[in-house]
PDB file of C-alpha atoms in Angstrom:
ATOM      1  CA  MET B  26      40.379 -28.884  -4.779  1.00  0.00           C
ATOM      2  CA  SER B  27      37.220 -28.426  -6.973  1.00  0.00           C
ATOM      3  CA  ARG B  28      35.966 -24.903  -7.551  1.00  0.00           C
ATOM      4  CA  LEU B  29      33.173 -23.548  -5.466  1.00  0.00           C
ATOM      5  CA  HIS B  30      30.123 -23.451  -7.418  1.00  0.00           C
ATOM      6  CA  LEU B  31      26.468 -22.098  -6.797  1.00  0.00           C
ATOM      7  CA  ILE B  32      22.968 -23.048  -8.017  1.00  0.00           C
ATOM      8  CA  LEU B  33      19.930 -20.594  -7.512  1.00  0.00           C
ATOM      9  CA  TYR B  34      16.281 -21.886  -8.138  1.00  0.00           C
ATOM     10  CA  ALA B  35      12.840 -21.600  -7.767  1.00  0.00           C
ATOM     11  CA  SER B  36       9.868 -24.082  -8.045  1.00  0.00           C
ATOM     12  CA  ARG B  37       6.327 -24.151  -7.072  1.00  0.00           C
ATOM     13  CA  MET B  38       4.972 -26.458  -4.228  1.00  0.00           C
ATOM     14  CA  THR B  39       2.595 -29.082  -5.184  1.00  0.00           C
ATOM     15  CA  PRO B  40      -0.772 -28.341  -3.544  1.00  0.00           C
ATOM     16  CA  ALA B  41      -0.102 -31.621  -1.212  1.00  0.00           C
ATOM     17  CA  THR B  42       2.933 -29.816   0.105  1.00  0.00           C
ATOM     18  CA  ARG B  43       1.280 -26.623   0.365  1.00  0.00           C
ATOM     19  CA  ASP B  44      -1.244 -28.196   2.394  1.00  0.00           C
ATOM     20  CA  ALA B  45       1.270 -29.739   4.674  1.00  0.00           C
ATOM     21  CA  LEU B  46       4.291 -27.275   4.279  1.00  0.00           C
ATOM     22  CA  GLU B  47       5.694 -27.403   7.994  1.00  0.00           C
ATOM     23  CA  GLY B  48       6.009 -31.450   7.706  1.00  0.00           C
ATOM     24  CA  SER B  49       7.115 -31.182   4.319  1.00  0.00           C
ATOM     25  CA  ILE B  50       9.809 -28.385   5.479  1.00  0.00           C
ATOM     26  CA  ARG B  51      10.972 -30.814   8.411  1.00  0.00           C
ATOM     27  CA  ASP B  52      11.100 -33.764   6.065  1.00  0.00           C
ATOM     28  CA  ILE B  53      13.437 -31.871   3.592  1.00  0.00           C
ATOM     29  CA  LEU B  54      15.534 -30.471   6.198  1.00  0.00           C
ATOM     30  CA  SER B  55      16.033 -33.829   8.021  1.00  0.00           C
ATOM     31  CA  THR B  56      17.292 -35.281   4.635  1.00  0.00           C
ATOM     32  CA  ALA B  57      19.057 -32.070   3.350  1.00  0.00           C
ATOM     33  CA  LYS B  58      21.044 -31.759   6.608  1.00  0.00           C
ATOM     34  CA  ARG B  59      22.483 -35.107   6.434  1.00  0.00           C
ATOM     35  CA  ARG B  60      23.168 -35.271   2.621  1.00  0.00           C
ATOM     36  CA  ASN B  61      24.576 -31.853   2.258  1.00  0.00           C
ATOM     37  CA  ALA B  62      26.905 -32.290   5.319  1.00  0.00           C
ATOM     38  CA  GLU B  63      28.049 -35.739   3.531  1.00  0.00           C
ATOM     39  CA  SER B  64      28.759 -33.681   0.205  1.00  0.00           C
ATOM     40  CA  GLU B  65      29.996 -30.638   1.829  1.00  0.00           C
ATOM     41  CA  ILE B  66      27.090 -28.567   0.404  1.00  0.00           C
ATOM     42  CA  THR B  67      25.708 -25.499   2.186  1.00  0.00           C
ATOM     43  CA  GLY B  68      22.744 -23.425   1.235  1.00  0.00           C
ATOM     44  CA  ILE B  69      19.326 -22.114   2.246  1.00  0.00           C
ATOM     45  CA  LEU B  70      15.880 -22.890   1.277  1.00  0.00           C
ATOM     46  CA  ILE B  71      12.889 -20.514   1.964  1.00  0.00           C
ATOM     47  CA  ALA B  72       9.176 -21.274   1.246  1.00  0.00           C
ATOM     48  CA  HIS B  73       6.756 -18.242   0.551  1.00  0.00           C
ATOM     49  CA  SER B  74       3.414 -17.903  -1.083  1.00  0.00           C
ATOM     50  CA  GLY B  75       3.411 -21.597  -2.925  1.00  0.00           C
ATOM     51  CA  TRP B  76       7.172 -21.399  -3.975  1.00  0.00           C
ATOM     52  CA  PHE B  77      10.426 -22.795  -2.817  1.00  0.00           C
ATOM     53  CA  ILE B  78      13.665 -20.680  -3.510  1.00  0.00           C
ATOM     54  CA  GLN B  79      16.880 -22.475  -2.752  1.00  0.00           C
ATOM     55  CA  ALA B  80      20.776 -21.754  -3.292  1.00  0.00           C
ATOM     56  CA  LEU B  81      23.120 -24.459  -3.195  1.00  0.00           C
ATOM     57  CA  GLU B  82      26.843 -24.269  -2.942  1.00  0.00           C
ATOM     58  CA  GLY B  83      29.740 -26.416  -2.641  1.00  0.00           C
ATOM     59  CA  ALA B  84      32.039 -28.463  -4.951  1.00  0.00           C
ATOM     60  CA  GLN B  85      30.768 -28.086  -8.731  1.00  0.00           C
ATOM     61  CA  ASP B  86      30.061 -31.926  -9.145  1.00  0.00           C
ATOM     62  CA  ALA B  87      28.439 -32.609  -5.732  1.00  0.00           C
ATOM     63  CA  VAL B  88      26.270 -29.344  -6.266  1.00  0.00           C
ATOM     64  CA  ARG B  89      25.063 -30.522  -9.756  1.00  0.00           C
ATOM     65  CA  GLU B  90      24.507 -34.053  -8.534  1.00  0.00           C
ATOM     66  CA  ARG B  91      22.215 -32.884  -5.456  1.00  0.00           C
ATOM     67  CA  PHE B  92      20.422 -30.693  -7.859  1.00  0.00           C
ATOM     68  CA  ARG B  93      19.582 -33.472 -10.055  1.00  0.00           C
ATOM     69  CA  ALA B  94      18.345 -35.357  -6.999  1.00  0.00           C
ATOM     70  CA  ILE B  95      16.488 -32.283  -6.051  1.00  0.00           C
ATOM     71  CA  SER B  96      14.595 -31.593  -9.561  1.00  0.00           C
ATOM     72  CA  LYS B  97      13.415 -35.146  -9.431  1.00  0.00           C
ATOM     73  CA  ASP B  98      11.566 -34.528  -5.602  1.00  0.00           C
ATOM     74  CA  PRO B  99       7.746 -34.970  -6.047  1.00  0.00           C
ATOM     75  CA  ARG B 100       7.203 -31.969  -3.607  1.00  0.00           C
ATOM     76  CA  HIS B 101       7.640 -29.402  -6.321  1.00  0.00           C
ATOM     77  CA  GLN B 102       7.264 -28.556  -9.745  1.00  0.00           C
ATOM     78  CA  GLU B 103       8.012 -26.096 -12.679  1.00  0.00           C
ATOM     79  CA  LEU B 104      11.542 -26.026 -11.292  1.00  0.00           C
ATOM     80  CA  VAL B 105      13.371 -23.423 -12.762  1.00  0.00           C
ATOM     81  CA  VAL B 106      17.303 -22.241 -12.272  1.00  0.00           C
ATOM     82  CA  LEU B 107      17.490 -18.714 -11.879  1.00  0.00           C
ATOM     83  CA  GLY B 108      21.492 -18.487 -11.775  1.00  0.00           C
ATOM     84  CA  GLU B 109      24.439 -20.925 -12.034  1.00  0.00           C
ATOM     85  CA  GLY B 110      28.107 -20.405 -11.814  1.00  0.00           C
ATOM     86  CA  PRO B 111      31.535 -20.305 -10.035  1.00  0.00           C
ATOM     87  CA  ILE B 112      31.711 -18.356  -6.683  1.00  0.00           C
ATOM     88  CA  LEU B 113      34.491 -17.157  -4.874  1.00  0.00           C
ATOM     89  CA  ALA B 114      33.515 -17.931  -1.166  1.00  0.00           C
ATOM     90  CA  ARG B 115      30.325 -19.815   0.371  1.00  0.00           C
ATOM     91  CA  VAL B 116      27.698 -17.344   1.486  1.00  0.00           C
ATOM     92  CA  PHE B 117      25.651 -19.994   3.474  1.00  0.00           C
ATOM     93  CA  GLY B 118      28.582 -21.627   4.788  1.00  0.00           C
ATOM     94  CA  ALA B 119      27.379 -21.944   8.528  1.00  0.00           C
ATOM     95  CA  TRP B 120      24.629 -24.522   7.143  1.00  0.00           C
ATOM     96  CA  SER B 121      24.392 -27.688   5.634  1.00  0.00           C
ATOM     97  CA  MET B 122      20.924 -26.380   4.922  1.00  0.00           C
ATOM     98  CA  CYS B 123      18.911 -23.411   6.646  1.00  0.00           C
ATOM     99  CA  SER B 124      15.263 -22.901   6.048  1.00  0.00           C
ATOM    100  CA  SER B 125      12.562 -20.565   6.512  1.00  0.00           C
ATOM    101  CA  ILE B 126       9.074 -20.132   5.950  1.00  0.00           C
ATOM    102  CA  LEU B 127       8.495 -16.430   5.395  1.00  0.00           C
ATOM    103  CA  SER B 128       5.257 -14.514   6.495  1.00  0.00           C
ATOM    104  CA  ASP B 129       3.714 -11.577   5.070  1.00  0.00           C
ATOM    105  CA  THR B 130       4.786  -9.778   8.086  1.00  0.00           C
ATOM    106  CA  ASP B 131       8.356 -10.483   7.480  1.00  0.00           C
ATOM    107  CA  ARG B 132       9.029  -6.734   6.709  1.00  0.00           C
ATOM    108  CA  MET B 133      13.110  -7.208   6.281  1.00  0.00           C
ATOM    109  CA  VAL B 134      12.392  -9.293   3.291  1.00  0.00           C
ATOM    110  CA  LEU B 135       9.415  -8.179   1.725  1.00  0.00           C
ATOM    111  CA  ASP B 136      10.725  -4.793   1.507  1.00  0.00           C
ATOM    112  CA  LEU B 137      13.349  -6.321  -0.779  1.00  0.00           C
ATOM    113  CA  LEU B 138      10.476  -7.763  -3.082  1.00  0.00           C
ATOM    114  CA  GLY B 139       9.270  -4.210  -3.524  1.00  0.00           C
ATOM    115  CA  LYS B 140       6.126  -4.992  -1.789  1.00  0.00           C
ATOM    116  CA  LYS B 141       4.403  -6.402  -4.780  1.00  0.00           C
ATOM    117  CA  ALA B 142       0.831  -7.755  -4.452  1.00  0.00           C
ATOM    118  CA  SER B 143       1.933 -11.284  -5.395  1.00  0.00           C
ATOM    119  CA  PHE B 144       5.062 -13.323  -5.068  1.00  0.00           C
ATOM    120  CA  ASP B 145       6.667 -14.750  -8.086  1.00  0.00           C
ATOM    121  CA  PRO B 146      10.640 -15.355  -8.058  1.00  0.00           C
ATOM    122  CA  LEU B 147      10.637 -15.894 -11.740  1.00  0.00           C
ATOM    123  CA  THR B 148       9.694 -11.950 -12.001  1.00  0.00           C
ATOM    124  CA  TYR B 149      12.746 -10.803 -10.138  1.00  0.00           C
ATOM    125  CA  PRO B 150      16.392 -10.899 -11.473  1.00  0.00           C
ATOM    126  CA  ALA B 151      18.562 -13.468 -10.292  1.00  0.00           C
ATOM    127  CA  PRO B 152      20.599 -10.920  -7.941  1.00  0.00           C
ATOM    128  CA  LYS B 153      17.308  -9.781  -6.473  1.00  0.00           C
ATOM    129  CA  VAL B 154      16.159 -13.364  -5.464  1.00  0.00           C
ATOM    130  CA  PHE B 155      20.029 -13.904  -4.243  1.00  0.00           C
ATOM    131  CA  GLN B 156      19.711 -10.848  -2.188  1.00  0.00           C
ATOM    132  CA  VAL B 157      16.363 -12.200  -0.702  1.00  0.00           C
ATOM    133  CA  LEU B 158      17.973 -15.418   0.274  1.00  0.00           C
ATOM    134  CA  THR B 159      21.314 -13.565   1.877  1.00  0.00           C
ATOM    135  CA  THR B 160      18.689 -11.371   3.765  1.00  0.00           C
ATOM    136  CA  VAL B 161      16.908 -14.570   5.362  1.00  0.00           C
ATOM    137  CA  ALA B 162      20.259 -16.018   6.246  1.00  0.00           C
ATOM    138  CA  ASN B 163      21.554 -12.962   7.790  1.00  0.00           C
ATOM    139  CA  VAL B 164      18.541 -13.030  10.293  1.00  0.00           C
ATOM    140  CA  HIS B 165      18.942 -16.603  10.876  1.00  0.00           C
ATOM    141  CA  ARG B 166      22.569 -16.106  11.266  1.00  0.00           C
ATOM    142  CA  SER B 167      21.790 -13.656  14.304  1.00  0.00           C
ATOM    143  CA  THR B 168      19.253 -16.164  15.716  1.00  0.00           C
ATOM    144  CA  PHE B 169      21.185 -19.590  14.613  1.00  0.00           C
ATOM    145  CA  PRO B 170      24.730 -18.595  14.486  1.00  0.00           C
ATOM    146  CA  THR B 171      25.715 -22.343  14.461  1.00  0.00           C
ATOM    147  CA  GLY B 172      23.269 -23.632  11.935  1.00  0.00           C
ATOM    148  CA  GLY B 173      19.625 -23.814  11.327  1.00  0.00           C
TER     149      GLY B 173
END
């Protein structure tokens, strides 16, 4: 059995993606849920202030292969890996992919960001970004316990 692996990354949305964000998220989820389930990959994707932040977890080869495919997606640019490595257990195991579009009124998550005037995940240490994702996952877990 392959060890569990995690990749955490951030990327900027292209202007076209940002202009049609809800449709873009629907399209991303439609593909991601199917492909991730086939590869036993779980994770979460959030979209906020022109950024995507995503965590992918699963077998190392499968996660890296999925990440390579994601990196070629034209809906985003300036992709930066914030963290990568082995993990002991899945954090986002309830979903083949959970997604959330955050709003400025999402107090629980924004409190973690220190209420900065602007949101730039590249200015936060990886553990802080991961904390944001797990907080969003916990909110979704209570709302959609069998998958989002």
